[in-house]
XYZ file of C-alpha atoms in Angstrom:
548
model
C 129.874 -163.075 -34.466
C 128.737 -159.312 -33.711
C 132.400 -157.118 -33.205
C 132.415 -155.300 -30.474
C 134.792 -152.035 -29.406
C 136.769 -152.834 -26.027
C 138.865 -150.250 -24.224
C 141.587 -151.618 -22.148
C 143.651 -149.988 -19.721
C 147.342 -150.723 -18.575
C 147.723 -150.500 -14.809
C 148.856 -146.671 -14.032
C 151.632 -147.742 -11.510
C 154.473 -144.959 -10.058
C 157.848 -145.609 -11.167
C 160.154 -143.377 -9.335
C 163.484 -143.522 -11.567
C 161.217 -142.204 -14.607
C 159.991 -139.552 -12.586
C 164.029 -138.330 -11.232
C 164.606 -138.832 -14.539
C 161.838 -136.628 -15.821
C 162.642 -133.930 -13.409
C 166.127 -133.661 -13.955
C 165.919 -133.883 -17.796
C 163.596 -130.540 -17.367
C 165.801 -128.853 -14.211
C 168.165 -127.657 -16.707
C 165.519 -125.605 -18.716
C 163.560 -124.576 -15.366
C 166.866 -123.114 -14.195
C 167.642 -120.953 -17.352
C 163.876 -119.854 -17.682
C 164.157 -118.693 -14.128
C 167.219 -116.873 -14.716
C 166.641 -115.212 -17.560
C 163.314 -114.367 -16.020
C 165.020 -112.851 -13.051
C 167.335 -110.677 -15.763
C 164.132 -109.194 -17.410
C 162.961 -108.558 -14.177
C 165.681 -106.540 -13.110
C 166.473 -104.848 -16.271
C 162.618 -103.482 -15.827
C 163.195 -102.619 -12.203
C 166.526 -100.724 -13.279
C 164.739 -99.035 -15.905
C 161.819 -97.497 -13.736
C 164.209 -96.736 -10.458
C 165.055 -93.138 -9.884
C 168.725 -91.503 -9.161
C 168.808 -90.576 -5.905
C 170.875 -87.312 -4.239
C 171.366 -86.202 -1.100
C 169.004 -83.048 -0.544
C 171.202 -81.680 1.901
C 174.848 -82.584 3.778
C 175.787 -82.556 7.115
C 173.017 -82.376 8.852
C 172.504 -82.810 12.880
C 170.836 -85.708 14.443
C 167.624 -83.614 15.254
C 167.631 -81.924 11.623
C 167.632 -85.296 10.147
C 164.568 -86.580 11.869
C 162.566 -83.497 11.158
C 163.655 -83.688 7.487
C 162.641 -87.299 7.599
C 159.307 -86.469 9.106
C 158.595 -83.673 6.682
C 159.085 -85.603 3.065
C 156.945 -88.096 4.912
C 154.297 -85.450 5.367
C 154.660 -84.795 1.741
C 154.585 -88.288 0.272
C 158.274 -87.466 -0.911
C 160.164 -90.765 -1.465
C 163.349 -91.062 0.189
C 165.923 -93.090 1.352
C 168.978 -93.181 3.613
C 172.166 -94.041 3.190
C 173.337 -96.528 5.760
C 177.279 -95.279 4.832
C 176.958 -91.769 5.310
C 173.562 -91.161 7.252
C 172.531 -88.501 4.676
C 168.920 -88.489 3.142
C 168.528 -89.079 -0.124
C 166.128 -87.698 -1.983
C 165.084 -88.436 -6.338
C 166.581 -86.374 -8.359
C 163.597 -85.647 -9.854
C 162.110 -84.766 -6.236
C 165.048 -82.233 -5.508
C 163.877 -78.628 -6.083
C 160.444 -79.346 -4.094
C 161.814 -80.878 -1.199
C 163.988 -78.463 -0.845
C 161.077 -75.729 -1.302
C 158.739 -77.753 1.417
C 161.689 -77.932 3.997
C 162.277 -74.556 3.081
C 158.442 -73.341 4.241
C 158.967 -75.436 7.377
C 162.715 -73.738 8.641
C 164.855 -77.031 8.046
C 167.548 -77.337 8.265
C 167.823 -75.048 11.733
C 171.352 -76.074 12.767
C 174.636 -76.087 10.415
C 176.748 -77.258 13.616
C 176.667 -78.364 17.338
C 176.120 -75.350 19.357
C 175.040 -75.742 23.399
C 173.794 -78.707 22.739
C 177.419 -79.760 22.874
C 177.436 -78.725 26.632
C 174.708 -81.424 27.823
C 177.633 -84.321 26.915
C 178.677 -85.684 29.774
C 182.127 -84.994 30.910
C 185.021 -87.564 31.739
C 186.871 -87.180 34.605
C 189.789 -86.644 32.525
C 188.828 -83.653 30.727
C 190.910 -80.683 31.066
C 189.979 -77.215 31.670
C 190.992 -75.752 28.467
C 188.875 -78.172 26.564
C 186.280 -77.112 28.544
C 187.065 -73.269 27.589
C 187.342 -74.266 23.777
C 184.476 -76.670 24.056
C 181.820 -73.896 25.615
C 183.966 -71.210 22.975
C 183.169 -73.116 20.121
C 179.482 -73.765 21.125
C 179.118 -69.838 21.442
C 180.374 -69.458 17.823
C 178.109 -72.046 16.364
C 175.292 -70.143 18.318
C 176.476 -66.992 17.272
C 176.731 -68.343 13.751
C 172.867 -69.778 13.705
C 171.718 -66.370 14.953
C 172.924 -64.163 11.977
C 172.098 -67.083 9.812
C 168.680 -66.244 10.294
C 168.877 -62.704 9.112
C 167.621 -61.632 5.656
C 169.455 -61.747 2.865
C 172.152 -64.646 4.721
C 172.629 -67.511 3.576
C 175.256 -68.905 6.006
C 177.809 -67.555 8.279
C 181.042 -68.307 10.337
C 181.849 -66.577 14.009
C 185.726 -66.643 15.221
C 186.310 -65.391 18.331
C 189.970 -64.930 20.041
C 190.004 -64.535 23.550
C 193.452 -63.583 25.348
C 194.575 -65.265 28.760
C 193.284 -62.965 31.381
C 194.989 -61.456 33.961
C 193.781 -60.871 37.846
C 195.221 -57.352 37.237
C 192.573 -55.355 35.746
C 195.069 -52.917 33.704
C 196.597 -55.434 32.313
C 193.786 -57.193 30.628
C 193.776 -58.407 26.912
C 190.875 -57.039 24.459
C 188.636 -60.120 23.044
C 187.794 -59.711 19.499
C 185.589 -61.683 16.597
C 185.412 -62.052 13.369
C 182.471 -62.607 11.013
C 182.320 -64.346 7.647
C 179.230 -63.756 6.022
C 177.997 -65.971 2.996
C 174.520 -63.952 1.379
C 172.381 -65.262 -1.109
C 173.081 -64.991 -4.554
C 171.930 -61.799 -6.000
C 171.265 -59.650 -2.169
C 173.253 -57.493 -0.651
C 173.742 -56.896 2.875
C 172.427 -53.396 3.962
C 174.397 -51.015 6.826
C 172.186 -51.327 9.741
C 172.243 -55.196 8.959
C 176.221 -54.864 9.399
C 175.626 -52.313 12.685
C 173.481 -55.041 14.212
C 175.723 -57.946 13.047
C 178.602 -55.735 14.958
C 176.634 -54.851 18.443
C 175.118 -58.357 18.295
C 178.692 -60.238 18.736
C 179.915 -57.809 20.994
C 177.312 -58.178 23.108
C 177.261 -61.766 23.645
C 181.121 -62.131 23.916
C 182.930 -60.619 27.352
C 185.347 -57.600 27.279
C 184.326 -57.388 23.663
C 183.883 -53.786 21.989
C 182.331 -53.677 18.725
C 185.349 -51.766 17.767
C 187.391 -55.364 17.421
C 184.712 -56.704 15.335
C 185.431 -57.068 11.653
C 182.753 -58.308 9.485
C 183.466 -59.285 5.625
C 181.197 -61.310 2.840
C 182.052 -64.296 0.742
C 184.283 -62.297 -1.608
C 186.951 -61.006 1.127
C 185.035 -57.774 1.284
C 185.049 -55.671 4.383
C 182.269 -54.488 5.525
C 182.376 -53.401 9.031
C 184.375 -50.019 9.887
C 186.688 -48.998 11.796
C 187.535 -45.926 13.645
C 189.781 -45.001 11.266
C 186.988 -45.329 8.434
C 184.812 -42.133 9.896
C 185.255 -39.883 7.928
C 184.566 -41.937 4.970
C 181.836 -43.650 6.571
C 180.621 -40.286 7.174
C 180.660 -39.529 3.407
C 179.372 -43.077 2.216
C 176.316 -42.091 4.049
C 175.742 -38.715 2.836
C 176.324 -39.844 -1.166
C 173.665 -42.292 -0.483
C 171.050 -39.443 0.761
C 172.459 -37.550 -1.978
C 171.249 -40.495 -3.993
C 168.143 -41.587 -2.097
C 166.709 -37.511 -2.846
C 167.990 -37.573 -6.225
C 166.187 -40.692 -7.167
C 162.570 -39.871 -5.309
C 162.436 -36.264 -7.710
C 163.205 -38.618 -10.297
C 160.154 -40.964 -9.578
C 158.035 -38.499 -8.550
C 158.197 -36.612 -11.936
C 157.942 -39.847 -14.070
C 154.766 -40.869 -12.105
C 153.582 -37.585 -13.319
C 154.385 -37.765 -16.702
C 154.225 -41.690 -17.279
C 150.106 -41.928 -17.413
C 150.032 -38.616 -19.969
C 152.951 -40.090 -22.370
C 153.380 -43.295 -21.446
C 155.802 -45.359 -19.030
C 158.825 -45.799 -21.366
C 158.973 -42.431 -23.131
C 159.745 -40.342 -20.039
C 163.727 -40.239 -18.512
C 164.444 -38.200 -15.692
C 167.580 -37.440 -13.994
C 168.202 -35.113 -10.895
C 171.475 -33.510 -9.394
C 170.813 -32.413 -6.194
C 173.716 -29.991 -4.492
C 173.418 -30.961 -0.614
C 175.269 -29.077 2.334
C 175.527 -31.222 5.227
C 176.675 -29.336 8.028
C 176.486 -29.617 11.795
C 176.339 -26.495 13.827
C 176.720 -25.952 17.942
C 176.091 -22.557 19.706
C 175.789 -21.703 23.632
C 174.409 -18.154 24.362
C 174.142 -16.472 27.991
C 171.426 -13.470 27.662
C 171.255 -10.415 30.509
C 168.630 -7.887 30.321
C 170.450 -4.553 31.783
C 167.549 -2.406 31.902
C 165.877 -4.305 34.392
C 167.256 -2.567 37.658
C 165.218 -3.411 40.269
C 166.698 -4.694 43.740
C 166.315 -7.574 44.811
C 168.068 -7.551 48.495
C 170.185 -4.249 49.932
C 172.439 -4.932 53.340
C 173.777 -2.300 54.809
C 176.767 -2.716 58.023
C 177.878 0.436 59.539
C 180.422 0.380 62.227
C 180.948 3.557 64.777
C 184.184 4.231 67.476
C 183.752 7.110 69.565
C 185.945 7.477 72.753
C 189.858 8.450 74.225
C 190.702 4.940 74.470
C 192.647 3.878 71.240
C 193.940 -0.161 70.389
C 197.162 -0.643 69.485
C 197.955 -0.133 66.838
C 201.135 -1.170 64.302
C 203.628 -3.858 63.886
C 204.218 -5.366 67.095
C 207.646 -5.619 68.331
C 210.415 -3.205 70.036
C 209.612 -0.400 68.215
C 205.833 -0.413 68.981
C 206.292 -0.487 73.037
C 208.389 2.684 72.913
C 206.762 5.749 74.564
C 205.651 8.452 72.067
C 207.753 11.605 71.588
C 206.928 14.837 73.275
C 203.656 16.977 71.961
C 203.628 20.215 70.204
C 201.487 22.717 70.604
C 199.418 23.734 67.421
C 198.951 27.428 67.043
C 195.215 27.168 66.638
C 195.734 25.633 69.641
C 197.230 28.616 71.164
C 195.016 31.396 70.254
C 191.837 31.625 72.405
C 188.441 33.142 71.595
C 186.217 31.166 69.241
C 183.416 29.250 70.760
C 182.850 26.166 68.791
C 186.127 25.438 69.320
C 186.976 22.605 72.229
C 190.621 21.936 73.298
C 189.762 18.788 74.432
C 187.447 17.051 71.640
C 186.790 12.693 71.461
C 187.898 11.335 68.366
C 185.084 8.966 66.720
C 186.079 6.635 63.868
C 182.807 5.395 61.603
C 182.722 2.685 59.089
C 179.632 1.429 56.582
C 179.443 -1.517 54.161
C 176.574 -1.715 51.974
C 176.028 -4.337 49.771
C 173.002 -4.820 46.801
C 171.482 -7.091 44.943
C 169.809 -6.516 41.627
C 167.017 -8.971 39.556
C 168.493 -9.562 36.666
C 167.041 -11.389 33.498
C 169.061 -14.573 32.191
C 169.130 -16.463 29.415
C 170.962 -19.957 28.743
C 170.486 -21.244 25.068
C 172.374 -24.780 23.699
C 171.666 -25.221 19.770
C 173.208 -28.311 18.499
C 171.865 -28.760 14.294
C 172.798 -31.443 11.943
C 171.422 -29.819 8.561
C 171.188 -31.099 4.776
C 170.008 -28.064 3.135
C 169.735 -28.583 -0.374
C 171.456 -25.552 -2.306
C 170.898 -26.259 -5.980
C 168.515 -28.806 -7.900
C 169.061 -29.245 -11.496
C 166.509 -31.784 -13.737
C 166.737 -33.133 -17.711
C 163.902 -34.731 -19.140
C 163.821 -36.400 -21.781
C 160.770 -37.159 -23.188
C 159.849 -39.257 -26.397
C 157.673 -38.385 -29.632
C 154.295 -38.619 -29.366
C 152.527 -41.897 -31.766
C 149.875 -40.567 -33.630
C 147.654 -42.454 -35.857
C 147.479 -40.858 -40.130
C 144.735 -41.002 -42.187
C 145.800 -44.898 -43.356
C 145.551 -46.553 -40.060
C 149.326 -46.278 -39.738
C 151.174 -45.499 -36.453
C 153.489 -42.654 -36.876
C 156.029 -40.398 -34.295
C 155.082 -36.922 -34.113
C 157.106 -33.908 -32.271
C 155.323 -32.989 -29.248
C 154.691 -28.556 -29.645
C 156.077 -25.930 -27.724
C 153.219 -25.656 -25.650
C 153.712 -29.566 -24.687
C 157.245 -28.595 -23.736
C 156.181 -25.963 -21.711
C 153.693 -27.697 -19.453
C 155.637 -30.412 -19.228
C 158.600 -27.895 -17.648
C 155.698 -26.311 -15.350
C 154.593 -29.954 -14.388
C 158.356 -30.836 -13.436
C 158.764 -27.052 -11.317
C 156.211 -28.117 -9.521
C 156.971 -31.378 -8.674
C 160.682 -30.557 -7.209
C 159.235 -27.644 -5.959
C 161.801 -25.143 -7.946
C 162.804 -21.888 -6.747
C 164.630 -19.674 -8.921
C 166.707 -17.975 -5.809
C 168.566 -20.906 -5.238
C 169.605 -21.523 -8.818
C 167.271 -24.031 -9.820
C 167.110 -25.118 -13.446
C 164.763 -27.255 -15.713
C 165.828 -28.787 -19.186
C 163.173 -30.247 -21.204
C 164.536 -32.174 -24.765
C 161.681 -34.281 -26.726
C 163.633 -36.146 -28.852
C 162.392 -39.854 -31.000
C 163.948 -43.267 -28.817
C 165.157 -45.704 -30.663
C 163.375 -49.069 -30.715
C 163.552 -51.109 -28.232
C 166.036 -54.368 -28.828
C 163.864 -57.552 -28.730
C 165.841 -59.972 -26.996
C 166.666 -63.309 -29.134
C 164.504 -66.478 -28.077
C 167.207 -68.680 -26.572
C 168.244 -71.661 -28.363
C 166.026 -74.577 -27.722
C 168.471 -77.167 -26.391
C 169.163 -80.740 -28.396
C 166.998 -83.315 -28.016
C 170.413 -85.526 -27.117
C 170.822 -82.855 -23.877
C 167.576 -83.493 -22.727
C 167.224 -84.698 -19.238
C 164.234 -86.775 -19.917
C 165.853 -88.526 -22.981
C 168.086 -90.746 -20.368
C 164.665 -92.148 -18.400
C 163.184 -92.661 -22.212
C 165.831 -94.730 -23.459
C 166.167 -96.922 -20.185
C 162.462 -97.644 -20.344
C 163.523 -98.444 -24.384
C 165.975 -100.886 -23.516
C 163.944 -102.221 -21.008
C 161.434 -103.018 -23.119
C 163.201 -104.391 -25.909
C 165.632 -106.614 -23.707
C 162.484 -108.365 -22.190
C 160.951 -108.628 -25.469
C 164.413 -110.566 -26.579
C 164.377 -112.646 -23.454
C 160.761 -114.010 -24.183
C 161.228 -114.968 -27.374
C 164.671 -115.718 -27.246
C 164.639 -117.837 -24.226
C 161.487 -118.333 -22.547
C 159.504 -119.476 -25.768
C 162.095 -121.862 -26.768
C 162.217 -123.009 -23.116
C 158.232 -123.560 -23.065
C 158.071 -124.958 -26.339
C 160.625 -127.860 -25.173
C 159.059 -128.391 -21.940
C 155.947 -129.160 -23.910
C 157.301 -131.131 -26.431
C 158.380 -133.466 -23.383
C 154.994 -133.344 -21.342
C 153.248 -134.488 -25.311
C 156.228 -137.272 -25.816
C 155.109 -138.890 -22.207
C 151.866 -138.104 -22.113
C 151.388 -139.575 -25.605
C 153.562 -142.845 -24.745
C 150.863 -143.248 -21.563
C 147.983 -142.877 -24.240
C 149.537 -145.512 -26.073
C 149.781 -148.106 -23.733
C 145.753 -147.089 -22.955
C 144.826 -147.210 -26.649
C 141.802 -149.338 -27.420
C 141.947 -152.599 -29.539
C 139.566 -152.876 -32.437
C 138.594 -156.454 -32.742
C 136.164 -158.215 -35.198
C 133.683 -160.824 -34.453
C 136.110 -163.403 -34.201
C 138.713 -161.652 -31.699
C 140.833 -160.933 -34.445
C 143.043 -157.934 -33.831
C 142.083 -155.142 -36.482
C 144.445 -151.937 -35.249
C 146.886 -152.223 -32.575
C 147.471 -148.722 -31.917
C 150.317 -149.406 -29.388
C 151.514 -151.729 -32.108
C 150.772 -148.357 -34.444
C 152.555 -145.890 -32.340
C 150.966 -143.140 -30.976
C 148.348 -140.534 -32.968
C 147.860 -137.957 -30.667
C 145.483 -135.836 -33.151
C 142.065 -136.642 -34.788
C 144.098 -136.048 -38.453
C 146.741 -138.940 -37.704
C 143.437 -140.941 -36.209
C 141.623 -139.913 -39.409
C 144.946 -140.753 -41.933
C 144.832 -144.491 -40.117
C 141.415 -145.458 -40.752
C 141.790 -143.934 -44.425
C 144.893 -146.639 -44.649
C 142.585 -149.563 -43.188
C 139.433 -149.244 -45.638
C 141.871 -149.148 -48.564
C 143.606 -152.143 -47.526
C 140.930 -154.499 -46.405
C 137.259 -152.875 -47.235
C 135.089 -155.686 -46.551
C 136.681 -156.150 -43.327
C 135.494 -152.764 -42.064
C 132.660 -152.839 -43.791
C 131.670 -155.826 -41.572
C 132.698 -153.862 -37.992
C 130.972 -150.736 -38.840
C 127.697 -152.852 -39.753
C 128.216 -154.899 -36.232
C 128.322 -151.010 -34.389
C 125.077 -150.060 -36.667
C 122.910 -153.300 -36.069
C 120.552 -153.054 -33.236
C 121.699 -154.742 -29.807
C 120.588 -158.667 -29.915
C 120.751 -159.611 -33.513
């Protein structure tokens, strides 16, 4: 009887308290792989996240929408923090946001200024918070203004106004006061402070820019009062004093510097300046100049017996007169011109001239600097020449350097030997110039960048743990389960070898299970050396042709 190979299967039917049984006897592993999954995950994500800082603080509404919108722009990332409302910004990402905002004017407002105003009122609100509501919103607008000046960085406007009265004389003065916070490294110039000063007054009421006082960061004053004229007067003539001192200066080493060289010529001025302010008023006649310009002439004439009376009226004057005399001219007769009874005549003449005259008016009002005395030292360094070997050596400039050198420097400062100008010309060797240490190159251990490095390090090497601490072991035991059940289900499918009488050769679920081809291989090895002619027979039944 011819053996044959039959492959049975055992019905594949669904047992549902192996399969709860399966699935909860791997939950336990599933669980820890996903946790420890979820740690690696992290401890990357924690690695590779950025510190975040706010780029600026207190910020208005408005300002933080247009910052928002601008690090958009720029494909800055940012975030916000839902605690404080401030923008937060990589650390990493600092120094050019702040350089982009910068370029576009943010932030514009470091308070509420009228904006204030457009909040509705309550009912309840009293006038004086109105008045110290609309005061404070003309300090934070007073405050944005000189903000935007050079050289400020930020500044603060107090203003004190007194309780007016309806009686005009006995009005309080308002007055301000500025604190100015300027850049590091700038200086605020005079006619910034002037402005500053007529810019407050001028937007405040009954404010003189007298009762404005300006200082800087420091406590330093710098607005004046009247009391500070005089010196004010001299601070600005010490810095002409300075400002023509320092352009002979320059003006002789741009002369000198492309002949000798730009470090090997020093040059120092002393100007002596007069400042002195002069007024004159002059009224000029010309009294040769006699010609006439208008002549009136009033005569007046009386002729007649008939007098008016005359003298002090009263008893005195209505007397009659006293009895007449006779005059002995009178009395003696002959001469013909002579008449006994002549009219008196009474004449009077006014004349009155006017002469042309020449007339002048002169007004001279002179603020002078006249510069009395200028006095220049040069100093000028040895000149490098190269010797026969190739060295470079310091020679002594000659006499005749010296000399047009001294020419070259009269005629810059235009010198003029009336006014006691003098020129001093030294040539002398400089010493070296100090080369500045290379700074210290800072530890490795300070290094900002070492902090991100060893982050990414620990990263790394924790996920490397957690895989083959944890998630290989995991996988290897879920495995070894799937094998175990899978290789139980192979078993019960295992096919019989039977000879030609149905005689059961191998029983492989009788056997166990041999998942591999070596175990498979290791069995049959077993089988020929127990019973040879036994196999021998079955593989000559598989090798014979079909029918025999």
């Amino acid at each position: 009887m011819a053996a044959t190979l039959e492959a049975t299967q055992v019905p594949n039917t669904f047992n549902l308290g192996d399969f709860l049984r399966q699935l909860f006897s791997h939950l336990g592993i599933i669980l820890t792989l996903a946790a420890v999954l979820a740690l690696g995950v992290g401890v990357t994500l924690w690695s590779i996240k950025p510190e975040y800082s706010p780029v600026y603080s207190n910020l208005s509404q408005a300002d933080v929408g247009m910052v928002a919108d601008v690090l958009r722009s720029s494909n800055i990332p940012f975030r916000m923090d839902s605690s404080t409302g401030m923008i937060m910004v990589a650390n990493n990402k600092i120094g050019e946001a702040k350089i982009i905002l910068a370029s576009e004017g943010l932030p514009q407002s470091n308070g509420t200024g009228y904006e204030l105003l457009s909040n509705k009122p309550s009912l309840g609100t009293s006038q004086f918070m109105e008045t110290a509501r609309y005061q404070h919103a003309l300090e934070t607008e007073l405050s944005r203004t000189i903000s935007g000046m050079r050289n400020i960085e930020n500044s603060r406007v107090h203003i004190a106004t007194p309780k007016q009265s309806v009686f005009i004389r006995n009005r309080g003065l308002t007055s301000a006061s500025v604190m100015i916070k300027l850049m590091p490294g700038r200086v605020l110039e005079s006619g910034q402070v002037s402005s500053i000063t007529h810019l407050v007054a001028s937007s405040v009421p009954y404010l003189d820019a007298a009762n404005v006082t300006i200082v800087n960061q420091w406590g330093q004053l710098l607005s004046s009062t009247g009391d500070d004229d005089v010196i004010a007067q001299s601070n600005k003539h010490l810095a002409y004093k300075k400002s023509v001192e320092q352009t002979y200066a320059n003006r002789i080493e741009e002369l000198l510097a492309p002949i000798y060289g730009l470090n090997k010529i020093k040059a120092q001025v002393n100007a002596e300046i007069e400042f002195s302010k002069s007024e004159s008023a002059e009224e000029l006649y010309d009294p040769d100049n006699n010609q006439v310009r208008s002549e009136q002439i009033s005569e007046q004439r009386n002729q007649g017996s008939s007098t008016a009376a005359l003298g002090i009226p009263g008893a005195l004057t209505n007397q009659p007169p006293a009895g007449g005399t006779l005059q002995a001219n009178e009395a003696q007769g002959g001469g013909e011109g002579t008449s006994v009874n002549s009219t008196p005549v009474s004449t009077s003449q006014n004349t009155t001239k006017n002469y042309e005259l020449d007339k002048t008016m002169r007004y001279t009002q002179e603020a002078k600097s006249i510069v009395n005395r200028i006095t220049v030292a040069v100093v000028v360094d040895d000149k490098d020449v190269v010797n026969d070997a190739g060295e470079t050596v310091k020679t002594p400039l000659a006499s005749e350097d010296l000399e047009l050198i001294r020419g070259i420097v009269r005629d810059a400062i235009g010198f003029n030997e009336e006014r006691g100008d003098s020129v001093t010309v030294y040539n002398s060797s400089f010493l070296p110039e100090e080369t500045l240490e290379e700074p210290e190159a800072t530890a490795i251990w300070k290094q900002p960048w070492l902090l991100a490095i060893i982050k990414q390090v620990f990263a790394g090497i924790s996920v490397l743990i957690i895989l083959f601490m944890f998630v290989r072991p995991a996988m290897k035991a879920l495995m070894g389960k799937h094998n175990s059940h899978a290789g139980k289900s192979n078993s019960e499918s295992q096919p019989l070898l039977e000879g030609g009488s149905g005689e059961v050769v191998v029983a492989a679920g009788a056997a166990g299970s041999y998942p591999n081809y070596v175990q498979q291989l290791a069995m049959a090895k077993e089988l020929v050396s127990q019973d040879p002619k036994q196999v021998a027979k079955i593989v000559k039944n598989w090798v014979a042709p079909s029918g025999e």
